[in-house]
Short mmCIF file of C-alpha atoms and ligand atoms in Angstrom, two decimals:
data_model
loop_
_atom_site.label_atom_id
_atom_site.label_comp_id
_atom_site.label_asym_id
_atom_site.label_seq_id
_atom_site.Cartn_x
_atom_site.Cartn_y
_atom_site.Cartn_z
CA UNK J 1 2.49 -12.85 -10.05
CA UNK J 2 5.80 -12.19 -8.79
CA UNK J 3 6.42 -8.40 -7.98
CA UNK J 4 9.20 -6.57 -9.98
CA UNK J 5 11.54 -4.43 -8.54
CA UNK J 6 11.11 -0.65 -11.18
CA UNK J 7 12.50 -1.03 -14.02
CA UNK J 8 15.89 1.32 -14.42
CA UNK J 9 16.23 3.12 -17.52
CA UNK J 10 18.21 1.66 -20.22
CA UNK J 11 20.81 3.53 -21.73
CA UNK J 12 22.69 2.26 -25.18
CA UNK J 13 26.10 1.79 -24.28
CA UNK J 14 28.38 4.47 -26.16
CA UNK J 15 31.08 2.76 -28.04
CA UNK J 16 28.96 -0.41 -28.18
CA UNK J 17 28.27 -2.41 -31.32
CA UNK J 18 24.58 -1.42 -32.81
CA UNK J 19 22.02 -3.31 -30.91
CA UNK J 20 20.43 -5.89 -32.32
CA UNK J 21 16.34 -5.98 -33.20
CA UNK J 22 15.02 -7.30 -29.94
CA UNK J 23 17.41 -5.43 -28.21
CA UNK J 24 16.38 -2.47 -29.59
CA UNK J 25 13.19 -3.05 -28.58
CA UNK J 26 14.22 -4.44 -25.42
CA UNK J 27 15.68 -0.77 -24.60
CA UNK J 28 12.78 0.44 -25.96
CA UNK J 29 10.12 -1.32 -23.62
CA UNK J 30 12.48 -0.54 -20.30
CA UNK J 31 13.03 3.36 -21.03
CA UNK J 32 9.04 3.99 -21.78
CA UNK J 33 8.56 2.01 -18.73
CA UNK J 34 10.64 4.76 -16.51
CA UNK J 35 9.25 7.27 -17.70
CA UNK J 36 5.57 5.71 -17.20
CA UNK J 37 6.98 4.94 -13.61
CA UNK J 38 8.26 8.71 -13.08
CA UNK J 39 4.78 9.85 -14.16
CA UNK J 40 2.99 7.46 -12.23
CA UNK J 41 5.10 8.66 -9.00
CA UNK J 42 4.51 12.01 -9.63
CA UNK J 43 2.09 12.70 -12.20
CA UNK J 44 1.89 16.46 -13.90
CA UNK J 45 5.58 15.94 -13.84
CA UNK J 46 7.47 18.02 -16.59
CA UNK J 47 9.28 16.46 -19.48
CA UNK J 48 12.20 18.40 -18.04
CA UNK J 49 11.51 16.55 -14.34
CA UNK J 50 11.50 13.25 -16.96
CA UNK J 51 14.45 14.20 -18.35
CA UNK J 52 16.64 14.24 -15.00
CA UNK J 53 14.44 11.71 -13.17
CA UNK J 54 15.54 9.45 -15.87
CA UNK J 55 18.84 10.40 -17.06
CA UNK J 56 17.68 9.54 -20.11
CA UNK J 57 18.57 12.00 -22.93
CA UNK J 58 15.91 15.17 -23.33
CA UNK J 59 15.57 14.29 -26.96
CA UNK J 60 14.79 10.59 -26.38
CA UNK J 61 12.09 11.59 -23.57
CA UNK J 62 10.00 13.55 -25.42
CA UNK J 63 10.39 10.65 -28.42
CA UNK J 64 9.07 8.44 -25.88
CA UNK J 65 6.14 10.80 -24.32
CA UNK J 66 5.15 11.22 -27.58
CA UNK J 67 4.75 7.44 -28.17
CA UNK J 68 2.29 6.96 -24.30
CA UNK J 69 0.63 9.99 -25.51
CA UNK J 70 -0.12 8.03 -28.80
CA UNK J 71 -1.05 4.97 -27.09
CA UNK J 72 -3.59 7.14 -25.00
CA UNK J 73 -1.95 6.43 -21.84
CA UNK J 74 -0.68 9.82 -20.82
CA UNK J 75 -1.67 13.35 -22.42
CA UNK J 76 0.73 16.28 -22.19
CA UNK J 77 -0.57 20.18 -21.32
CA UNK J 78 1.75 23.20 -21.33
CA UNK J 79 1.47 25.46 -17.81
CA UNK J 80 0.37 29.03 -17.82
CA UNK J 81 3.65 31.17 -19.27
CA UNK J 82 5.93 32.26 -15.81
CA UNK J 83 7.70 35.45 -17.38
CA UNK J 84 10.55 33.33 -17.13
CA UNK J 85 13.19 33.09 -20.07
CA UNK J 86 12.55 30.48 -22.58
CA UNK J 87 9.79 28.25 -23.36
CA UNK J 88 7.72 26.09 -20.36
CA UNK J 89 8.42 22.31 -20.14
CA UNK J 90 5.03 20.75 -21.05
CA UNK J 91 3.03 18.79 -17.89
CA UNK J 92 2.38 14.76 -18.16
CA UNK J 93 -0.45 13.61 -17.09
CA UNK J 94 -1.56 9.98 -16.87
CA UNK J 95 -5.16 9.27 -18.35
CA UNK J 96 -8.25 7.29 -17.22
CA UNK J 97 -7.46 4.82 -19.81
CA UNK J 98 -5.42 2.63 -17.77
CA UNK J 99 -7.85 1.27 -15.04
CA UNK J 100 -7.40 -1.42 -12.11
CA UNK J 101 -10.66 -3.14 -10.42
CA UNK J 102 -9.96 -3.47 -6.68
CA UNK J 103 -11.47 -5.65 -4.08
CA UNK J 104 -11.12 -5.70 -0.15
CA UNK J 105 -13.78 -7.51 1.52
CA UNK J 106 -14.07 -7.38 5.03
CA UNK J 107 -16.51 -8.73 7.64
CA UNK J 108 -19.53 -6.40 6.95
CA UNK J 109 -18.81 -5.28 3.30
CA UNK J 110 -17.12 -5.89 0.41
CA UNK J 111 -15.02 -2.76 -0.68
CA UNK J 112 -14.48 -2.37 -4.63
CA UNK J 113 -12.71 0.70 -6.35
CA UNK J 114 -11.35 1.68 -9.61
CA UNK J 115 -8.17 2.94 -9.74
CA UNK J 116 -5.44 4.81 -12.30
CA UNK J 117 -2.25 5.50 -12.88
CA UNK J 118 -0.78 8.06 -9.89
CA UNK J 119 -2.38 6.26 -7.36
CA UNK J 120 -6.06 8.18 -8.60
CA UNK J 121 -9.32 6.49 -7.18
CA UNK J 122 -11.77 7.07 -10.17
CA UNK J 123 -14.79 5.76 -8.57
CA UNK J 124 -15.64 3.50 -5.53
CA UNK J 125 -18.62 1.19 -4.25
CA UNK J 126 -19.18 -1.37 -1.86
CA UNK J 127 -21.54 -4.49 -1.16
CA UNK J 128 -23.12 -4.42 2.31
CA UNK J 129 -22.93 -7.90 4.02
CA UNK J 130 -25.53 -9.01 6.80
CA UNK J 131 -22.89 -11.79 8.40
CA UNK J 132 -19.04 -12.40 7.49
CA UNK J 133 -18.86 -13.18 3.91
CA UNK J 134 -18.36 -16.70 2.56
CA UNK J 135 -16.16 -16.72 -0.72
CA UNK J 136 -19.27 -17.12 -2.74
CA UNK J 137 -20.92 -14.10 -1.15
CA UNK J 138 -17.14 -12.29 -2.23
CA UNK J 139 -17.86 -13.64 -5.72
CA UNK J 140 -20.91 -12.67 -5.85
CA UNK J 141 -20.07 -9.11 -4.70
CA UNK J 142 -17.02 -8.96 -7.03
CA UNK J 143 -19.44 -9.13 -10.12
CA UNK J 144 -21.59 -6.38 -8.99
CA UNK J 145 -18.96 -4.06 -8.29
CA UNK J 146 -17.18 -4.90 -11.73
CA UNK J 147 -20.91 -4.14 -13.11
CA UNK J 148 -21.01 -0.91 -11.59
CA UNK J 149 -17.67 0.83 -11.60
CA UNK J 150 -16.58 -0.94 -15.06
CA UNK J 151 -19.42 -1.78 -16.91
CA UNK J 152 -17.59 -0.83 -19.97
CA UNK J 153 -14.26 -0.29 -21.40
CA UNK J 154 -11.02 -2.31 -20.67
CA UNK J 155 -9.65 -3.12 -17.23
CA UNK J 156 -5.88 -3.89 -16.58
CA UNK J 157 -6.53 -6.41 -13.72
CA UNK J 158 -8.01 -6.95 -10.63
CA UNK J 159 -6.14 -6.52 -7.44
CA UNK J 160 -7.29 -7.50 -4.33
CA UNK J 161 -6.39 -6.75 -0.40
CA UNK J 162 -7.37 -9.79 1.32
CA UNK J 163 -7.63 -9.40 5.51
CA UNK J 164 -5.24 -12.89 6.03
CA UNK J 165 -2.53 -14.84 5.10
CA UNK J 166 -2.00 -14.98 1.28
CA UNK J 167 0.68 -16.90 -0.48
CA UNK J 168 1.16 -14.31 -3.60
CA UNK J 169 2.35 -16.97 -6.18
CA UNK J 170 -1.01 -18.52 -6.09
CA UNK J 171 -3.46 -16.09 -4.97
CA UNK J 172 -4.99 -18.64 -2.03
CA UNK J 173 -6.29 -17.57 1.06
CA UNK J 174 -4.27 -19.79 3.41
CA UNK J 175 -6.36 -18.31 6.42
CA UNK J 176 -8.36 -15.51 7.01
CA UNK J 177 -9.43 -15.47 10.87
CA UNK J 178 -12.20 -13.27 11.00
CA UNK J 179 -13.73 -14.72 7.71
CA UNK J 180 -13.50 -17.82 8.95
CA UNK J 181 -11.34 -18.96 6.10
CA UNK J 182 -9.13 -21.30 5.53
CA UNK J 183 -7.35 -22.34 2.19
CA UNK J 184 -9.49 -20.60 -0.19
CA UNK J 185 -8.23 -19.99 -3.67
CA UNK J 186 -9.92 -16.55 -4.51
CA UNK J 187 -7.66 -15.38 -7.13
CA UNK J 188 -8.25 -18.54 -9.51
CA UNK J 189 -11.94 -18.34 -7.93
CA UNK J 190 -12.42 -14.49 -9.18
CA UNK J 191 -10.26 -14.67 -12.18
CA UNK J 192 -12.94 -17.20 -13.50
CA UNK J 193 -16.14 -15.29 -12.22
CA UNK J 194 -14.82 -12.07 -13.80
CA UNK J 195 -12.69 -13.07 -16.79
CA UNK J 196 -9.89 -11.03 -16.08
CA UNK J 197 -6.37 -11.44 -14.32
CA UNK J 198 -6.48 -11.00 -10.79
CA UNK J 199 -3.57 -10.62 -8.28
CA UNK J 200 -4.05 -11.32 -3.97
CA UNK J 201 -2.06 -10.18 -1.45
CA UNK J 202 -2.53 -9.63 2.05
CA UNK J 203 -4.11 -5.95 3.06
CA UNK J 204 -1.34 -4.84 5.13
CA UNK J 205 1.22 -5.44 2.19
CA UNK J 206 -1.01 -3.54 0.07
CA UNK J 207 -1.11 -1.17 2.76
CA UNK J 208 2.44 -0.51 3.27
CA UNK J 209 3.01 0.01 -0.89
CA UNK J 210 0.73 2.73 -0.97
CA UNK J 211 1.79 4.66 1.63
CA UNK J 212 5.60 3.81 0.71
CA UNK J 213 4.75 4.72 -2.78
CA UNK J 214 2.09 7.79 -2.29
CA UNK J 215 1.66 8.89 1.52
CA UNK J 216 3.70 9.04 4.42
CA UNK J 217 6.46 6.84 3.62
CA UNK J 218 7.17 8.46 -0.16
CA UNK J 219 11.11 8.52 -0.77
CA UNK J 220 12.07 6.76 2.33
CA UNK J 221 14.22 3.51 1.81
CA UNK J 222 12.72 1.02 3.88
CA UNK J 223 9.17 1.81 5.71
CA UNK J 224 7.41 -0.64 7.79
CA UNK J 225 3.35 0.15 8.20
CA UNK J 226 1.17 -1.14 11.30
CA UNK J 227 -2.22 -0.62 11.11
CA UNK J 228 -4.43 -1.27 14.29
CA UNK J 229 -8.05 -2.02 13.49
CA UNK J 230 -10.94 -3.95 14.96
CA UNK J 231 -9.43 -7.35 14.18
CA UNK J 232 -5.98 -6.86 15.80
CA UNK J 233 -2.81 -5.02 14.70
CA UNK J 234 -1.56 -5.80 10.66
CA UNK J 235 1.88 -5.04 9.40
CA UNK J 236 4.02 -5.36 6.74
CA UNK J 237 7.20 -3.94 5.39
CA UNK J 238 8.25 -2.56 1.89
CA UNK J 239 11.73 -0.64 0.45
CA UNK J 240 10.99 0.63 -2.76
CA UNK J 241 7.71 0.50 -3.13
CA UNK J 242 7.96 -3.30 -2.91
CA UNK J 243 6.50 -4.87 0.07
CA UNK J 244 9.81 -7.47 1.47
CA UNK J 245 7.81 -10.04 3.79
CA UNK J 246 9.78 -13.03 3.07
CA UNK J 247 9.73 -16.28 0.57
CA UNK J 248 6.11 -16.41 0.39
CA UNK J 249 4.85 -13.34 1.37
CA UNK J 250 3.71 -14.53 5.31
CA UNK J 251 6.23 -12.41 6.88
CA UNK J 252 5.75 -8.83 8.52
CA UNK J 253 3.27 -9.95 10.96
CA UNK J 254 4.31 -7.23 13.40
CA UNK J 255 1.41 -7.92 15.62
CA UNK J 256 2.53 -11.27 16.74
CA UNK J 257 6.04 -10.74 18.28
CA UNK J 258 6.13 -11.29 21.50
CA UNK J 259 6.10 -8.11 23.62
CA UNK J 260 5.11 -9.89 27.04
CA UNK J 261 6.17 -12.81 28.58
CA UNK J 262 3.11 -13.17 31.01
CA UNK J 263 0.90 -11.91 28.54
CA UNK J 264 -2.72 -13.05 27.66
CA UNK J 265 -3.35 -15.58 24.72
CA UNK J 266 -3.64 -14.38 21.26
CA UNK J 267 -5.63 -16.08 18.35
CA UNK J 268 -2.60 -17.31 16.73
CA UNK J 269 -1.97 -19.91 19.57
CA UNK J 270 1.14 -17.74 21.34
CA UNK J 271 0.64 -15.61 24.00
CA UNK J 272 1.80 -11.88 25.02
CA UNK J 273 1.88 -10.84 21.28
CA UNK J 274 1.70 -6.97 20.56
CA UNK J 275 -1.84 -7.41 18.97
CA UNK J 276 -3.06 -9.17 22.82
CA UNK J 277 -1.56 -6.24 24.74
CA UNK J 278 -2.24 -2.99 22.54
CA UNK J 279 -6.07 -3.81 21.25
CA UNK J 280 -8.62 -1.70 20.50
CA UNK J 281 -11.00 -3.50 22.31
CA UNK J 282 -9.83 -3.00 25.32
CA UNK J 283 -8.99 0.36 24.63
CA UNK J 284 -11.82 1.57 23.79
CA UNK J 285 -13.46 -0.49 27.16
CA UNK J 286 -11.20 1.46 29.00
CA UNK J 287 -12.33 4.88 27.79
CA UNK J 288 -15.74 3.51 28.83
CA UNK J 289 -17.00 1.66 26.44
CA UNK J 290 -17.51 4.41 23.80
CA UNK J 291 -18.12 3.40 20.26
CA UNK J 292 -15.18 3.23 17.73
CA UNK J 293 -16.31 5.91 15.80
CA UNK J 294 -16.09 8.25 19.33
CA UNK J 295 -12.30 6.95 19.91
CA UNK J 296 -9.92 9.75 18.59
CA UNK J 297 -11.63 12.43 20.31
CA UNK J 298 -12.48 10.72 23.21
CA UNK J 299 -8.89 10.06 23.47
CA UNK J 300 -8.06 13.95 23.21
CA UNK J 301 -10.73 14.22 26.30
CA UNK J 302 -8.72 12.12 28.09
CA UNK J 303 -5.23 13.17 27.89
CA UNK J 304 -5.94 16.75 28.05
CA UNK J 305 -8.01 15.73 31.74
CA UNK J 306 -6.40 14.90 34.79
CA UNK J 307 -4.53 11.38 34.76
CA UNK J 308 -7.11 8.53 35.14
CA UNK J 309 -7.22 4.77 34.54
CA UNK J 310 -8.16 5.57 31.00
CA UNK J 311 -5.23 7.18 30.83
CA UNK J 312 -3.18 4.71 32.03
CA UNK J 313 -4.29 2.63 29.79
CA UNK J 314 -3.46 4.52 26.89
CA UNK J 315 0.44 4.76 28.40
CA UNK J 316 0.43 0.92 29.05
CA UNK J 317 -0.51 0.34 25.26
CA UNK J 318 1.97 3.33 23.69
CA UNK J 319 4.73 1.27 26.20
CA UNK J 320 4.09 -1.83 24.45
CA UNK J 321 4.11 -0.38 20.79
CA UNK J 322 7.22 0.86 22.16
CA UNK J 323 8.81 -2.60 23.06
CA UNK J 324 7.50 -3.67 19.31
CA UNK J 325 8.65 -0.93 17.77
CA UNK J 326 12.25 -1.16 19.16
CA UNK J 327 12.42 -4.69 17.76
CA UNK J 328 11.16 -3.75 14.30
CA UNK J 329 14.18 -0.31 14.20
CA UNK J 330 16.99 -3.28 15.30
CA UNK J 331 15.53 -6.16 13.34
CA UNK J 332 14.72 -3.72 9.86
CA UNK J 333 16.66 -0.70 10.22
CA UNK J 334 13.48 1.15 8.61
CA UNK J 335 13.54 4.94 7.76
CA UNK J 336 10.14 5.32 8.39
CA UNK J 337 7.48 3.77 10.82
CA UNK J 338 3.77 4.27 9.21
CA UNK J 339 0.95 3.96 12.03
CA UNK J 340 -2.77 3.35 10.80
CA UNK J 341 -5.99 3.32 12.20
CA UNK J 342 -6.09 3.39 16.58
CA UNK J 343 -1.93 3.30 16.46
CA UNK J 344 -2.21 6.53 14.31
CA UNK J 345 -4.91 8.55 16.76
CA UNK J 346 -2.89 7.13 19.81
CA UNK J 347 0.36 8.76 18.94
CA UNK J 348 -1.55 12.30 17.49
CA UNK J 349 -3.03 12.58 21.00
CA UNK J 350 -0.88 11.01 23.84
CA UNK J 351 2.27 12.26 21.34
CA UNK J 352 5.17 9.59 20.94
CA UNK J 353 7.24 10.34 24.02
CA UNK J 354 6.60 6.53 25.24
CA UNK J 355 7.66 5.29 22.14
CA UNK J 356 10.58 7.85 21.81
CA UNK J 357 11.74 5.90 25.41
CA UNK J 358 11.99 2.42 24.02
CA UNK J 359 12.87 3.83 20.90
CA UNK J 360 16.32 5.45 22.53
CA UNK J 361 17.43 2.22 23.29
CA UNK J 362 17.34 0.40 19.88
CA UNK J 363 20.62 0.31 18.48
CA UNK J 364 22.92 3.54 17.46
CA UNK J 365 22.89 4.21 13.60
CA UNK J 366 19.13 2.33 13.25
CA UNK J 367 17.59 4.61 16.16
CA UNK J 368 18.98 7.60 14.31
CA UNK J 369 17.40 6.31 11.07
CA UNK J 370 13.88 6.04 12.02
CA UNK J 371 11.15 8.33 12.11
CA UNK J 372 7.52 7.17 13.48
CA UNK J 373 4.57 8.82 10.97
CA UNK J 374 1.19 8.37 10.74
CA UNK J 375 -0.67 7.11 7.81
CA UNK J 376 -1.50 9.95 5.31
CA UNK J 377 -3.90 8.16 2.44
CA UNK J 378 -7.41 7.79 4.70
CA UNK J 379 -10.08 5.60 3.19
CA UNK J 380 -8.23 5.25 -0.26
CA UNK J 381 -5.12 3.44 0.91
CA UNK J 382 -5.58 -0.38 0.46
CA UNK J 383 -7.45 0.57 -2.91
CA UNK J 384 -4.42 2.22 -4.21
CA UNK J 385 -2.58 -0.74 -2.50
CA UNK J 386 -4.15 -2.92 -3.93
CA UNK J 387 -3.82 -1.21 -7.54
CA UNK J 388 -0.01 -1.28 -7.81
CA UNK J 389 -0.44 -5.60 -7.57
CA UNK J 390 -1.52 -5.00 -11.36
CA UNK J 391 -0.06 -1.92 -12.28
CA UNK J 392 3.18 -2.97 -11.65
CA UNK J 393 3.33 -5.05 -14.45
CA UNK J 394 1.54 -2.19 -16.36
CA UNK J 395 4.43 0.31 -15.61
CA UNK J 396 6.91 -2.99 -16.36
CA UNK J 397 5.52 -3.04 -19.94
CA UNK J 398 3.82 0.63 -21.06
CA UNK J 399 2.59 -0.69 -24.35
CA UNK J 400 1.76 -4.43 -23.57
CA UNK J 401 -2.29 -5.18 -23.98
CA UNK J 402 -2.32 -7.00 -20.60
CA UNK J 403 -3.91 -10.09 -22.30
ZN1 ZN N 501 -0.48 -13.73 18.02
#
């Protein structure tokens, strides 16, 4: 599916002729779909938040809450009385009835989750697996976890975070390294072993939404996310909630510019990318071989010691983020830079003076623009990711069945 951009309210044009049927409904359909969109952003919002989140007029809003809380997608409560003058604006809150299967499989499990409106995880599960998965064993998988988080009731969609390179019009797996994968079309593939629609996009993309849309990167214009994990460094790049990584979706791949001429080779055929030079792996051999769950605080030890090779180490790697990351503020002008997983506990310990020094020397106006975060949504972020592939189209069309 392509991704859609929100939908802006609709407001009949004063003067205008009266609008025709369709359009009527046409204005219809995009003015329930920004309010769903405000609630969905911030849900428990008040009609009066609707109202100027909107700009749509006060009567119309609670015309059009009136009509999701018939349709059983949102329900509306009224707050404990303030003393204030006047009467409280009732709370919206989005309901369980809109629900999203979600898939991530990675190298020892596949991940499944069910997910609502706000960016709420309802329930999640996973499928152990003994050796990387094969796209059967992710079918396979996919059925049990629809079994056991959905076994009843209607589901939206299924969206899925897929660790590789996905083209998003077709939902194939062009190649997925540490899977071993190569051209596999699992959304067709799970769309027929579940019966449902199903969306696929790469993890980091997914990634980057959430956190644009619900963590560390909420109401900033342009936010790229790097995530470093086991399997190298991921990255992607969204403005408005949309992730912007080129005419098929392969762009973003942060973790393979070049940040070292004379650097060692990288998987991808090139050498001296960021992903070669600022690893985990050899990271965590530096602090002695500890065992990735031991990392962050082994990483505290270490920089509140005396300087060591270990700590070295941990300067050489925050350098070449730096070089990366000064690249990514004069290539993308973002406003903010989300770090995940070994980026994140680097720059909480060792602080982000090394990448402050690169950073100071990315171009005026872009330098003053960015901010470098950490990731704020944990263990839940690629399933609410992975969500917003299908509820997009949800919040494009409030009242549409979906099928
Ligand atoms: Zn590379």
């Amino acid at each position: 599916m392509t991704p859609r951009p929100p939908t802006p309210p609709a407001h009949p044009a004063g003067g205008a002729p009266d609008p025709s049927g369709s359009d009527r409904d046409d204005l219809r359909r995009r003015n329930l779909a920004a309010v769903l969109q405000a609630v969905h952003l911030r849900d428990g919002s008040t009609r009066a938040d609707l109202t100027r989140e909107t700009g749509l007029h006060r009567s119309t809003v609670r015309a059009l809450v009136a009509e999701l809380v018939r349709a059983g997608i949102v329900t509306e409560d009224l707050p404990a009385p303030s003393g204030g003058v006047g009467r409280p604006s009732p709370r919206v809150h989005a309901t369980d009835a809109t629900r999203v299967l979600t898939l991530h499989p990675e190298l020892d499990a596949t991940h499944g989750a069910l997910v609502g409106l706000g960016g709420r995880v309802l329930a999640r599960a996973r499928v152990p697996h003994d050796a990387p998965p094969t796209p059967d064993d992710v079918l396979a998988a996919a059925r049990e976890l629809r079994d056991r988080l959905a076994p009843t009731g209607p589901l939206r969609g299924v969206g899925v975070a897929a660790p590789g390179l996905v083209d998003r019009r077709t939902g194939h797996v062009v190649v997925a390294p540490h899977l071993g994968w190569r051209d596999v079309p699992l959304g067709p593939l799970l769309a027929a072993a579940l019966d449902a629609p199903v969306t696929v996009d790469n993890d980091a993309n997914c990634g980057v939404v959430a956190e644009a849309l619900f963590g560390a990167g909420r109401g900033a214009r342009a936010v790229v996310y790097l995530n470093g994990g086991a399997s190298g460094i991921g990255g992607s790049v969204a403005d408005g909630g949309t992730p912007t990584v080129g005419a098929h979706g392969f762009g973003g791949e942060i973790g393979h510019t070049l940040v070292r001429s004379d650097g060692r080779p990288c998987h991808c055929g090139a050498d001296g990318c960021l992903e070669t030079e600022v690893s985990r792996a050899r990271l965590l051999a530096a602090l002695g071989d500890v065992p990735a769950s031991e990392l962050e605080p082994t990483l505290a030890r270490v920089v509140a010691a005396r300087p060591s090779t270990a700590l070295a180490e941990i300067d050489r790697q925050l350098g070449y983020l730096g070089v990366a990351l000064r690249t990514v503020v004069n290539v993308l002008n973002p406003e903010r830079i989300v770090l995940g997983g070994f980026l994140a506990a680097l720059v909480r310990t060792r602080g982000t003076a090394a990448l402050d020094a690169h950073l100071a020397r990315a171009l005026p106006g872009a330098r003053e623009d960015a901010r470098v975060v950490t990731a704020a949504l944990g263990a839940d972020l690629l399933a609410v990711g992975a969500a917003q592939l299908v509820l997009r189209d949800v919040l494009a069309d409030p009242l549409s069945t979906g099928r």
